[in-house]
Tab-separated table of C-alpha atoms and ligand atoms in Angstrom:
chain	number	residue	atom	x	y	z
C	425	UNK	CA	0.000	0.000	0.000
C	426	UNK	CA	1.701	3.225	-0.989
C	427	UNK	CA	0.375	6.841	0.190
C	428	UNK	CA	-0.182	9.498	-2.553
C	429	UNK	CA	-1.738	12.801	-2.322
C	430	UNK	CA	-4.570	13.533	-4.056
C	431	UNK	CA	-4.661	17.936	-5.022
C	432	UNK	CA	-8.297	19.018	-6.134
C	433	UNK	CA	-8.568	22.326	-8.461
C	434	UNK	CA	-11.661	24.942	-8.601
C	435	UNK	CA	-12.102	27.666	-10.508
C	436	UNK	CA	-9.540	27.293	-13.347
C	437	UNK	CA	-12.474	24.759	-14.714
C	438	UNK	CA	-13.889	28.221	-15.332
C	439	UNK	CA	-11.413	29.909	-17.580
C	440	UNK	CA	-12.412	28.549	-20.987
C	441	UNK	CA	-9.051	29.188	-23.646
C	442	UNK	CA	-6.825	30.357	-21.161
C	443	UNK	CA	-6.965	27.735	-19.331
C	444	UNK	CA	-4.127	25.880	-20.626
C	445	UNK	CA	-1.885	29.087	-19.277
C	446	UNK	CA	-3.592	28.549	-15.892
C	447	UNK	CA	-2.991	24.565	-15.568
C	448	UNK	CA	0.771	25.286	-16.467
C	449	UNK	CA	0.929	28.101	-14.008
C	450	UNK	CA	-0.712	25.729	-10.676
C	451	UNK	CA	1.626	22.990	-12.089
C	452	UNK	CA	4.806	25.415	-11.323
C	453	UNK	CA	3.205	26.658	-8.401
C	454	UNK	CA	3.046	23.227	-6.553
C	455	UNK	CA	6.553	22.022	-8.116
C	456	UNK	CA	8.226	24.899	-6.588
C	457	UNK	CA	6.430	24.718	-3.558
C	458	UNK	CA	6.607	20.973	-2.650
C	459	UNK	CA	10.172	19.968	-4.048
C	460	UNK	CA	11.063	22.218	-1.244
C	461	UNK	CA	9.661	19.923	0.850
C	462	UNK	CA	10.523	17.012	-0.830
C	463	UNK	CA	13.271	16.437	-3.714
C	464	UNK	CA	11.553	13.483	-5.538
C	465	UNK	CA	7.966	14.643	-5.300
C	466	UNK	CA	6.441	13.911	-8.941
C	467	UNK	CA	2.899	15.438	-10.163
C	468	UNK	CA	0.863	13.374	-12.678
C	469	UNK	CA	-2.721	14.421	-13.503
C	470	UNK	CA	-5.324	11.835	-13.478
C	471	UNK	CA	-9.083	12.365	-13.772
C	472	UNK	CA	-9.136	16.035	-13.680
C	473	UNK	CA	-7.201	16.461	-10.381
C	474	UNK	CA	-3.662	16.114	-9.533
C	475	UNK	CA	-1.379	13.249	-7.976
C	476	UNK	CA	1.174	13.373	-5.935
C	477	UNK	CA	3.815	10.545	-5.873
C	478	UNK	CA	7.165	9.116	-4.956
C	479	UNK	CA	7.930	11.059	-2.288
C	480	UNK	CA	9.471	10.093	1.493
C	481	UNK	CA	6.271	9.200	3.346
C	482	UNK	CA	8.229	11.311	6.134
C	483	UNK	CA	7.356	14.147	4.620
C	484	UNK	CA	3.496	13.440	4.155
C	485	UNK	CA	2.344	15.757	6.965
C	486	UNK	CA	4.708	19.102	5.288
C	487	UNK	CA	3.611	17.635	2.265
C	488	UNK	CA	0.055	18.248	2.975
C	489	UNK	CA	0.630	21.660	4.564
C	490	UNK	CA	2.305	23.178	2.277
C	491	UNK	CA	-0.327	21.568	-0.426
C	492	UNK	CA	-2.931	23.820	1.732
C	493	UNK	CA	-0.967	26.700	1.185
C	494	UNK	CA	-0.869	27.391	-2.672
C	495	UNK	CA	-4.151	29.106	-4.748
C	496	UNK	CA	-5.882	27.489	-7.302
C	497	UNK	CA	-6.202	24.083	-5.039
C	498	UNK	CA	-9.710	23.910	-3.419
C	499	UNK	CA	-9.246	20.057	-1.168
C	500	UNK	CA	-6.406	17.393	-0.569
C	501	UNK	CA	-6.266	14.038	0.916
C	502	UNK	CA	-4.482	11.733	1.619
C	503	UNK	CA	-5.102	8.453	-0.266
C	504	UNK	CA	-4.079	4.863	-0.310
C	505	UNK	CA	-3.011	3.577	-4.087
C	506	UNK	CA	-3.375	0.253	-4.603
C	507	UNK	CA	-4.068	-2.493	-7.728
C	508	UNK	CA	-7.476	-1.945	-8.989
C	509	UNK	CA	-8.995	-5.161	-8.513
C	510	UNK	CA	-11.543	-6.206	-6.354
C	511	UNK	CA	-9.344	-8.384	-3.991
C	512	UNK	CA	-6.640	-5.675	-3.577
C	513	UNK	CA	-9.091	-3.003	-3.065
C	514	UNK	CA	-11.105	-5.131	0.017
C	515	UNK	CA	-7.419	-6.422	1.338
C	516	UNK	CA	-6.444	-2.751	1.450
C	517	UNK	CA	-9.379	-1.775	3.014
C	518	UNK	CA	-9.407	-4.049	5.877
C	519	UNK	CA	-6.317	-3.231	6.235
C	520	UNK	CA	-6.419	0.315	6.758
C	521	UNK	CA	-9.525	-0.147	9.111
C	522	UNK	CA	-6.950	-2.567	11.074
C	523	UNK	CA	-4.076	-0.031	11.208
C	524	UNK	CA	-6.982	2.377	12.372
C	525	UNK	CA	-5.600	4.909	9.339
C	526	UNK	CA	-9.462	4.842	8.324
C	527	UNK	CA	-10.576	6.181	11.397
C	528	UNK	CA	-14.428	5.946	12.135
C	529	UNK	CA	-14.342	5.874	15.663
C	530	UNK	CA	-16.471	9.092	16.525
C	531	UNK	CA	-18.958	9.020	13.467
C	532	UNK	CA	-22.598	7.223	13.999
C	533	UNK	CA	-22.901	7.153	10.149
C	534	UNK	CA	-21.341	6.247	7.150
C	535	UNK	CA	-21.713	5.569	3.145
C	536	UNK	CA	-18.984	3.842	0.801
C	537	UNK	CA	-18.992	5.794	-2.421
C	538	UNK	CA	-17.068	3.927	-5.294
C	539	UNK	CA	-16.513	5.776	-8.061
C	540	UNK	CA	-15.500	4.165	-11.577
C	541	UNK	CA	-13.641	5.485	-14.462
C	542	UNK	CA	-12.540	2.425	-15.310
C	543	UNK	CA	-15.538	0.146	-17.026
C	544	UNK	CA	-13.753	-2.934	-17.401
C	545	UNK	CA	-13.792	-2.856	-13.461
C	546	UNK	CA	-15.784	-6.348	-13.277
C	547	UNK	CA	-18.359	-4.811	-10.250
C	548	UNK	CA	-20.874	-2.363	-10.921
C	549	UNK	CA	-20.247	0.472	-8.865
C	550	UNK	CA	-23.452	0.343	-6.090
C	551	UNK	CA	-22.705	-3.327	-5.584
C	552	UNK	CA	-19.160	-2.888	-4.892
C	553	UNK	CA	-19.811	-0.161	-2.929
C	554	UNK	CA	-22.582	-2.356	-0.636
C	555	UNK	CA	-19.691	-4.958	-0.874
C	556	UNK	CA	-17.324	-2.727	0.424
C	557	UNK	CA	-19.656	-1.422	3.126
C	558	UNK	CA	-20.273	-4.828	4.419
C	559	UNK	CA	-16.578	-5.045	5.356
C	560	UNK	CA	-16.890	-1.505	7.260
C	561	UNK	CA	-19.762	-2.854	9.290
C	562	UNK	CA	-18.120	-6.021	10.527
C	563	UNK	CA	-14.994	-4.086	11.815
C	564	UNK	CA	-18.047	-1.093	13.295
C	565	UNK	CA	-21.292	-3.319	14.040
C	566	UNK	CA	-22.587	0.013	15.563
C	567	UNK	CA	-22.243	2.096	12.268
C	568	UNK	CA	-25.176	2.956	10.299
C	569	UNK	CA	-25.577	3.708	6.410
C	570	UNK	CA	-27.064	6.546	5.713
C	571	UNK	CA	-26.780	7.072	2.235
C	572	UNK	CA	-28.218	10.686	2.033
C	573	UNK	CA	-26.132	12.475	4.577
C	574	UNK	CA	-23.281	10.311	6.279
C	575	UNK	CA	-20.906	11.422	8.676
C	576	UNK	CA	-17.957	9.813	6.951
C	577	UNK	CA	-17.673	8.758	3.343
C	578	UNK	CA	-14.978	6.034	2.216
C	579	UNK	CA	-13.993	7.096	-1.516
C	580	UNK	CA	-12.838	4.321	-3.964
C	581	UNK	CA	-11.749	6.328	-7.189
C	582	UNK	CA	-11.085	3.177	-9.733
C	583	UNK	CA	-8.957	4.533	-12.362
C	584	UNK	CA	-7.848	3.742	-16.146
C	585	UNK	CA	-4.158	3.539	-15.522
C	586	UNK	CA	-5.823	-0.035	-13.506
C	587	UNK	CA	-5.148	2.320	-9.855
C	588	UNK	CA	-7.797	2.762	-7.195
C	589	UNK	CA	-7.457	4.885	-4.582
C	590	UNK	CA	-9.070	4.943	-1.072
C	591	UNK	CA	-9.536	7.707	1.231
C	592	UNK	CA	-11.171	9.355	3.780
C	593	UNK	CA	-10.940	13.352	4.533
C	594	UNK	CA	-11.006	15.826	2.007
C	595	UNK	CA	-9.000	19.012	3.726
C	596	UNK	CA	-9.913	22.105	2.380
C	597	UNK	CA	-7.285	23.982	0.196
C	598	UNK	CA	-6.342	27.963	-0.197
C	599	UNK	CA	-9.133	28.559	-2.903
C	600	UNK	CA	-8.220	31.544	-5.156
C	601	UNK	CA	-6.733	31.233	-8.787
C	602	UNK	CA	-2.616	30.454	-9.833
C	603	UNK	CA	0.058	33.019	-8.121
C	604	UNK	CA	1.305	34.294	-11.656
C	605	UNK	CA	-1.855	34.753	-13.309
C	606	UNK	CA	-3.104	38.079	-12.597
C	607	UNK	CA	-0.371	39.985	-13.122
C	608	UNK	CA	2.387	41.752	-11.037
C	609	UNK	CA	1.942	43.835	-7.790
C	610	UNK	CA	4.114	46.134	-5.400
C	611	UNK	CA	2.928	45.022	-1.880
C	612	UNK	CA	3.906	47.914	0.689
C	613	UNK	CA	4.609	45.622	3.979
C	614	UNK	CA	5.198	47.514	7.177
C	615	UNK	CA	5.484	45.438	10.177
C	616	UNK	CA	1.729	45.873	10.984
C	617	UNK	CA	-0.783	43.396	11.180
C	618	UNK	CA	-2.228	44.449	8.158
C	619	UNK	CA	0.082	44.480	5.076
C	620	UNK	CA	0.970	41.143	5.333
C	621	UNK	CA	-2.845	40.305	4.882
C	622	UNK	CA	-3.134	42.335	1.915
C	623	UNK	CA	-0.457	40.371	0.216
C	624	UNK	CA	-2.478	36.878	0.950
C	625	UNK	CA	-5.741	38.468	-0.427
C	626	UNK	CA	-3.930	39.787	-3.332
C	627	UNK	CA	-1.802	37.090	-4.436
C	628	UNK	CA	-5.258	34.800	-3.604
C	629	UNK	CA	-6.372	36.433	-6.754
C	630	UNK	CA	-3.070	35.410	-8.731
C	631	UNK	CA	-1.113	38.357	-8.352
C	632	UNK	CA	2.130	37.840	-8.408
C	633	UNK	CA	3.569	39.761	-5.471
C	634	UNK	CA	7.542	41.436	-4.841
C	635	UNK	CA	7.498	43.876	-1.167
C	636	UNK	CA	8.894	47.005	-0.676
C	637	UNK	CA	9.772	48.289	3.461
C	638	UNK	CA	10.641	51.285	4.286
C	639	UNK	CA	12.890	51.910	7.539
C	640	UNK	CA	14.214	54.691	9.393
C	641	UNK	CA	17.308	53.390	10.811
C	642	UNK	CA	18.808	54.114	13.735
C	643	UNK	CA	15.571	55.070	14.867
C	644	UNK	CA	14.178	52.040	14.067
C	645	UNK	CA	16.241	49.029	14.732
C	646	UNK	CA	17.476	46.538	12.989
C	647	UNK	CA	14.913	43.970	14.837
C	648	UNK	CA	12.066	45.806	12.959
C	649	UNK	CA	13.638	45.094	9.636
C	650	UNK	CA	14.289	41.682	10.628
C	651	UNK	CA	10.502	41.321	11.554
C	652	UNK	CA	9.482	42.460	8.136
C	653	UNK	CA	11.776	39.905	6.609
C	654	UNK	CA	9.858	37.059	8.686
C	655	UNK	CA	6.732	38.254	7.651
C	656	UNK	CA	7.954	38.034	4.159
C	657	UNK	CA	8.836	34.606	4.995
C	658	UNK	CA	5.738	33.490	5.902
C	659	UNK	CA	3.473	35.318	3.012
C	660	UNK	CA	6.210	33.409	0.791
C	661	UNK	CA	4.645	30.534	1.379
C	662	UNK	CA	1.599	31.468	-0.122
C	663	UNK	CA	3.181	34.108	-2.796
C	664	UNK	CA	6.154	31.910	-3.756
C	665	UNK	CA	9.497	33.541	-3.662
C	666	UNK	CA	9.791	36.936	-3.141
C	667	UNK	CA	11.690	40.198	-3.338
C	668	UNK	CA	11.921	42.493	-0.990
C	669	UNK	CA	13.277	45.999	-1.776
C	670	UNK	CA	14.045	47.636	1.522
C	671	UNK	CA	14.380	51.275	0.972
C	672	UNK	CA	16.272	53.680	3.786
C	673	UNK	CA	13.755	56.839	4.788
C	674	UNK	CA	15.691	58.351	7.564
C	675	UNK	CA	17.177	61.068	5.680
C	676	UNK	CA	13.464	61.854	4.067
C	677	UNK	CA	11.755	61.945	7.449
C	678	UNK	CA	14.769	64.248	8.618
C	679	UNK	CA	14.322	66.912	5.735
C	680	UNK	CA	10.451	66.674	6.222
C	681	UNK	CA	10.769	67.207	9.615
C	682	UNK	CA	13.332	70.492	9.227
C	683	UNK	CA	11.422	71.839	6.516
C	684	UNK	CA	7.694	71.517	6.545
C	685	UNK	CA	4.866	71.681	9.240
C	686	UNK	CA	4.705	68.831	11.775
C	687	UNK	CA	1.356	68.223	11.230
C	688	UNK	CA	2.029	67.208	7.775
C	689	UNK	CA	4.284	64.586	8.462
C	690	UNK	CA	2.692	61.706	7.532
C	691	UNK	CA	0.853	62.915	4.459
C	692	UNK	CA	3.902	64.056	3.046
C	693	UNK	CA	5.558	60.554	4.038
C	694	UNK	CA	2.870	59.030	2.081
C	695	UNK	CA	3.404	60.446	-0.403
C	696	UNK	CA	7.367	60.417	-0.864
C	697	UNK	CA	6.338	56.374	-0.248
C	698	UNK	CA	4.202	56.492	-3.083
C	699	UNK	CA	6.847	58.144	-5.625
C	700	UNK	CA	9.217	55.764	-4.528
C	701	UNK	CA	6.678	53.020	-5.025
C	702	UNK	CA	6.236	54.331	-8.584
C	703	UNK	CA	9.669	53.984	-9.932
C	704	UNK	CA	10.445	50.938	-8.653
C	705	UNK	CA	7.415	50.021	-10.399
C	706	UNK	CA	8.665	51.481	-13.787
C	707	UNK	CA	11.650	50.021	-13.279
C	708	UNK	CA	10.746	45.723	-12.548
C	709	UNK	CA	7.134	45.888	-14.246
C	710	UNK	CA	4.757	45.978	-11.438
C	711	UNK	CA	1.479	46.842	-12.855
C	712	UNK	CA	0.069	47.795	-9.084
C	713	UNK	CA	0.825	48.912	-5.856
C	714	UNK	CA	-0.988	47.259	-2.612
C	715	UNK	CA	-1.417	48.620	1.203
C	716	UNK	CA	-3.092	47.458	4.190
C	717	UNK	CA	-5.209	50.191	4.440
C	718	UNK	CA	-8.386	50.163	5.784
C	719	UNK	CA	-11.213	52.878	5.895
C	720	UNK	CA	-11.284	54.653	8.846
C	721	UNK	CA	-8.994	52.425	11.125
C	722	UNK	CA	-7.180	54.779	11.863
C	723	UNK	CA	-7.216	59.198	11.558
C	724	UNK	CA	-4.931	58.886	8.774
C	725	UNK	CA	-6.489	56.515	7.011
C	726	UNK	CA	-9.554	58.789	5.854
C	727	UNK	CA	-11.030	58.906	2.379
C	728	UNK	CA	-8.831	62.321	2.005
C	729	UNK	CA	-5.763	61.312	3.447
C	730	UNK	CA	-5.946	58.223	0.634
C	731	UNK	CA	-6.758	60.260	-2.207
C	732	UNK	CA	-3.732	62.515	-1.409
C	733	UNK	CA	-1.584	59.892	-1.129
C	734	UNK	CA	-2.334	58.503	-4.844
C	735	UNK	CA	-2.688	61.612	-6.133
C	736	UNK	CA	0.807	61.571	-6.951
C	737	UNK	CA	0.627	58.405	-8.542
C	738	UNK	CA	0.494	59.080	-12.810
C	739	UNK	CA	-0.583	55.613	-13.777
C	740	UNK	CA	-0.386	53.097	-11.668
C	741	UNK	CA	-3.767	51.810	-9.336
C	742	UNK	CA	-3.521	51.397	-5.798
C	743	UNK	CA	-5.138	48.009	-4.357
C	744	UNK	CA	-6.478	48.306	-0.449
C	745	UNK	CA	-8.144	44.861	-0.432
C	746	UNK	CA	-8.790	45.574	3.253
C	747	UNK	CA	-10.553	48.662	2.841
C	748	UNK	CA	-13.880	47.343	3.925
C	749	UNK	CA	-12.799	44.927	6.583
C	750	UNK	CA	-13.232	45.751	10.374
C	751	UNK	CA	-9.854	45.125	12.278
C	752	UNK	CA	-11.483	41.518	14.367
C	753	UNK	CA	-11.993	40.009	10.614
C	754	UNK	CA	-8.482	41.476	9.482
C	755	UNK	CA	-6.827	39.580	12.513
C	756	UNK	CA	-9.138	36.442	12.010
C	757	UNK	CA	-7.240	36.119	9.066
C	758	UNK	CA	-4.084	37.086	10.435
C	759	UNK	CA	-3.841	34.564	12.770
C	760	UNK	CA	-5.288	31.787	9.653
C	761	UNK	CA	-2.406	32.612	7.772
C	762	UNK	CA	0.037	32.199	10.474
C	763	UNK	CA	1.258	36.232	10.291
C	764	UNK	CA	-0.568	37.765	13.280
C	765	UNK	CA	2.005	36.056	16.182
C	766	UNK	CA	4.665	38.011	14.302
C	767	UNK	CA	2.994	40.646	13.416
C	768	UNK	CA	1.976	41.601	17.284
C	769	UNK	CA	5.899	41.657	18.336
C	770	UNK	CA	6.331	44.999	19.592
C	771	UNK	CA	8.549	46.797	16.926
C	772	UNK	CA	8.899	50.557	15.881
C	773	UNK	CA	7.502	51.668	12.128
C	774	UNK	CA	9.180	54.718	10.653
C	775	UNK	CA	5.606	55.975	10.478
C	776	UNK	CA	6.052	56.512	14.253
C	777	UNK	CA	8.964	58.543	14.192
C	778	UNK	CA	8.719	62.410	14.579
C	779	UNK	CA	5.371	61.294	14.838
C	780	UNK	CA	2.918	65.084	14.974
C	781	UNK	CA	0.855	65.637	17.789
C	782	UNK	CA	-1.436	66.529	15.733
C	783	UNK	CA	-1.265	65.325	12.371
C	784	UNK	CA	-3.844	67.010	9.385
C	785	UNK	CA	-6.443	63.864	9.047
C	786	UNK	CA	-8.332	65.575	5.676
C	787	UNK	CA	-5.184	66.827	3.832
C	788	UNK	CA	-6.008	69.860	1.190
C	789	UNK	CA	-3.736	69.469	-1.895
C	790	UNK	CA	-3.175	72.673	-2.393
C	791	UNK	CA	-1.728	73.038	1.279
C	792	UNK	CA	0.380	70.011	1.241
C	793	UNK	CA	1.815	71.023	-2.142
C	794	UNK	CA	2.683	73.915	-0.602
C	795	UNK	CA	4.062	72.506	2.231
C	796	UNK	CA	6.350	69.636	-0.345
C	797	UNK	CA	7.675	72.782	-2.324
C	798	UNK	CA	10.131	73.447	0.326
C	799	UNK	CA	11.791	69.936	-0.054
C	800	UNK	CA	13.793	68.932	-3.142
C	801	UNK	CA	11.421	65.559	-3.747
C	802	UNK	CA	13.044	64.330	-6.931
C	803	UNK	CA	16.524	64.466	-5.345
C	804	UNK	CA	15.926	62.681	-2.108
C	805	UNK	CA	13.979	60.529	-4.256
C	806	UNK	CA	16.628	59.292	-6.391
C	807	UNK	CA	18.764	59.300	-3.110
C	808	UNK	CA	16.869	56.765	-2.032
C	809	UNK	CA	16.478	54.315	-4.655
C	810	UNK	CA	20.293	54.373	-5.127
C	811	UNK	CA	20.856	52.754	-1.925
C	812	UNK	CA	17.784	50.146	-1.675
C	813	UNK	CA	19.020	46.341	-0.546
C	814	UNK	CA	17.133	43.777	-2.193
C	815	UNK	CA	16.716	40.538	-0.138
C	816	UNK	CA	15.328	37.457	-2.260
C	817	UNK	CA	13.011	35.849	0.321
W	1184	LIG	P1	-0.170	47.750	9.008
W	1184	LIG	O1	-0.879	46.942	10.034
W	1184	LIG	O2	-0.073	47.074	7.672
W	1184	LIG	O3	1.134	48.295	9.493
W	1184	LIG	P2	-1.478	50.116	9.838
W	1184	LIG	O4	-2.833	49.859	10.339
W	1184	LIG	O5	-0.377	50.269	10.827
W	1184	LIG	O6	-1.107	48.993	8.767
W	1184	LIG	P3	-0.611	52.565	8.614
W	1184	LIG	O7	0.554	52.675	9.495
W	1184	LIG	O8	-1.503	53.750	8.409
W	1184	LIG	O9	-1.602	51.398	8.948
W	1184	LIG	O10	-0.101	52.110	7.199
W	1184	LIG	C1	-0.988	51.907	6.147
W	1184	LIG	C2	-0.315	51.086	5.069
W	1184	LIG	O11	0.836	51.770	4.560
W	1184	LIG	C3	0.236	49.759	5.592
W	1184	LIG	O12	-0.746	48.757	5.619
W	1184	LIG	C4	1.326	49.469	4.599
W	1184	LIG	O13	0.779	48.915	3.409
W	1184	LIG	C5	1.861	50.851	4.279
W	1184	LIG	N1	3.016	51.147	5.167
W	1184	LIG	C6	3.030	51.790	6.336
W	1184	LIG	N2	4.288	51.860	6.849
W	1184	LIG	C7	5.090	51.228	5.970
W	1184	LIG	C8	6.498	50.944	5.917
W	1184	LIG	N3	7.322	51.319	6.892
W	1184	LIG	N4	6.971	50.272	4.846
W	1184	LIG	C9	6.140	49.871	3.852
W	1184	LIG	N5	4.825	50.107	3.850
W	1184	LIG	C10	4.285	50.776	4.892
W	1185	LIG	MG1	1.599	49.938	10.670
């Protein structure tokens, strides 16, 4: 009896001619993701889902994790592959209701469900299935069928290639579409709770994702970059590698702070964020750029403070997939994607240094051009994207 993996896909059944493009895009997607797990991991398709194979049963549990991690897969399970005859199948069976690897201990009911793709297969499918069912109720005399609505349901998927496989559980999978599919974003990850959000919801659409963090060292340490680069780390599993461009703002917040009014601190941060954002995206091709805003969360994130902040934007949308969210749904996810334990370390953004007391919540753009017309933008600007580090994640 060998294990296998069984991955199920969803919506890619939906995208008519392109879905050739989409098929070869989950197929990379897994590969990368799972020969990181395991070196000899093989994919075959079979029956309009994918198989996994030949890898260290060791590494079934990461494999399965990691499985739940990538977009475009909608269930997994583990399955049994054995011969596809009748004798292997019941053999295998009462085996794995021996070894206790079918477990049915807590359910009161249960169905069989064979399903056959193969028609040679020398039982018809119901009577195989009441065959099968018999041998569940000797080793559970206090099991009922109930054919309608069971508790548990034994799968026997008889294939062509003269393979049947047995399982149980069907775990759910990430949903979404491909990573790679819907083109290329700029997430902006602070060490917040969240960014790092955004970036799942995003690249759960098929964006493909690089970051960009901006720090104000020394007066933020090097334990907040750090941070940033383990959340990274842990949206990579869902993203798939990752660059992140990590782009020095101390001498920006120094000049804003010398030259303009206090209370326009942030806005005018922003914005210097958003110019930066821009070129980068010129430069590497990124079609979008993504924050964890939210409406109202906070004062500065108002419907004027966020048009002021793109206004300086010439081309390029900005995504806020959280903008309707309230904060106890943006941490339910948080903690589903494994970010929020990080995120909650205490840590200093640059946002909060030279923070205003009272920072301008409804910026007018005539006033905060004003107040950006004593700073040479372009030049600190440029000053910054000459010194970015770029980490590969
Ligand atoms: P988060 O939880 O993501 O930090 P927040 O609630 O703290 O968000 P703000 O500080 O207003 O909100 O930041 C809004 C958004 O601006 C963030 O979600 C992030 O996308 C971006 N941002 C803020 N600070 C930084 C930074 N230092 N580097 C990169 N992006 C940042
Ligand atoms: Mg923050």
């Amino acid at each position: 009896m060998k294990k296998v993996v069984l991955l199920r896909y969803g919506e890619i059944h939906l995208k008519g001619k392109n879905r050739g493009l989409f098929e070869k895009q989950l197929i990379d997607n897994i590969m990368e993701s799972l020969l990181k797990v395991d070196e000899n991991v093989k994919l075959k398709k079979i029956g309009g889902r994918y198989l996994l194979y030949d890898f260290n049963e060791d590494n079934l549990d990461s494999i399965v994790h990691s499985s739940t991690k990538i977009f475009g897969l909608v269930s997994v399970s583990v399955a049994t592959e054995v011969e596809s005859s009748p004798e292997a199948i019941e053999k295998s069976l009462k085996n794995l209701l021996e070894n206790e690897e079918l477990n049915l201990f807590s359910a009161k009911t249960f169905k069989v469900e064979v399903s056959r793709a193969d028609k040679s297969f020398p039982i018809h499918s119901t009577d195989f299935e009441r065959q099968l069912g018999g041998i569940v109720l000797d080793f559970f005399p206090n099991l009922k069928v109930n054919l309608s609505l069971p508790e548990k349901t034994i799968f026997v998927d008889i294939r062509e290639n003269k393979k049947a496989y047995i399982f149980m559980d069907k775990i759910q999978g990430a949903g979404g579409i491909p990573v790679g599919t819907s083109g290329n974003g700029l997430v902006m990850l602070s060490g917040g709770i969240d960014s790092p959000v955004a970036a799942y919801l995003m690249a759960k659409r098929g964006m493909k994702l690089s970051a960009v963090h901006f720090h104000s060292f020394p007066y933020t340490s090097e334990q907040a970059k750090e941070k940033v680069v383990q959340l990274a780390k842990i949206v990579s599993k869902y993203t798939g590698s990752l660059k992140l461009y990590v782009v020095s703002f101390t001498k920006i917040q120094e000049e804003i702070h010398k030259n303009c009014k206090s209370a326009y601190m942030i806005t005018i941060m922003r914005r210097i964020m958003m110019r930066i954002c821009e070129k980068l995206s010129e430069k590497f091709g990124f079609q979008a750029i993504i924050t964890g805003e939210n409406l109202g969360q906070v004062a500065s994130q108002t419907v004027e403070s966020m048009t002021s902040t793109e206004g300086v934007l010439k081309n390029l949308p900005v995504f806020r997939p959280l903008i309707g969210f309230d904060k106890i749904e943006i941490i339910k996810l948080s903690r589903a994607i494994e970010t929020y334990e990080t995120s909650i370390l205490p840590y200093e953004d640059c946002c909060t240094v030279f923070l205003p007391k009272n920072p301008i919540i409804k910026p007018k753009i005539d006033l905060v051009e004003r107040e950006e017309s004593f700073l040479n933008i372009e030049e600190l600007v440029e000053d910054a994207l000459n010194k970015i580090e770029i980490i590969e994640i």
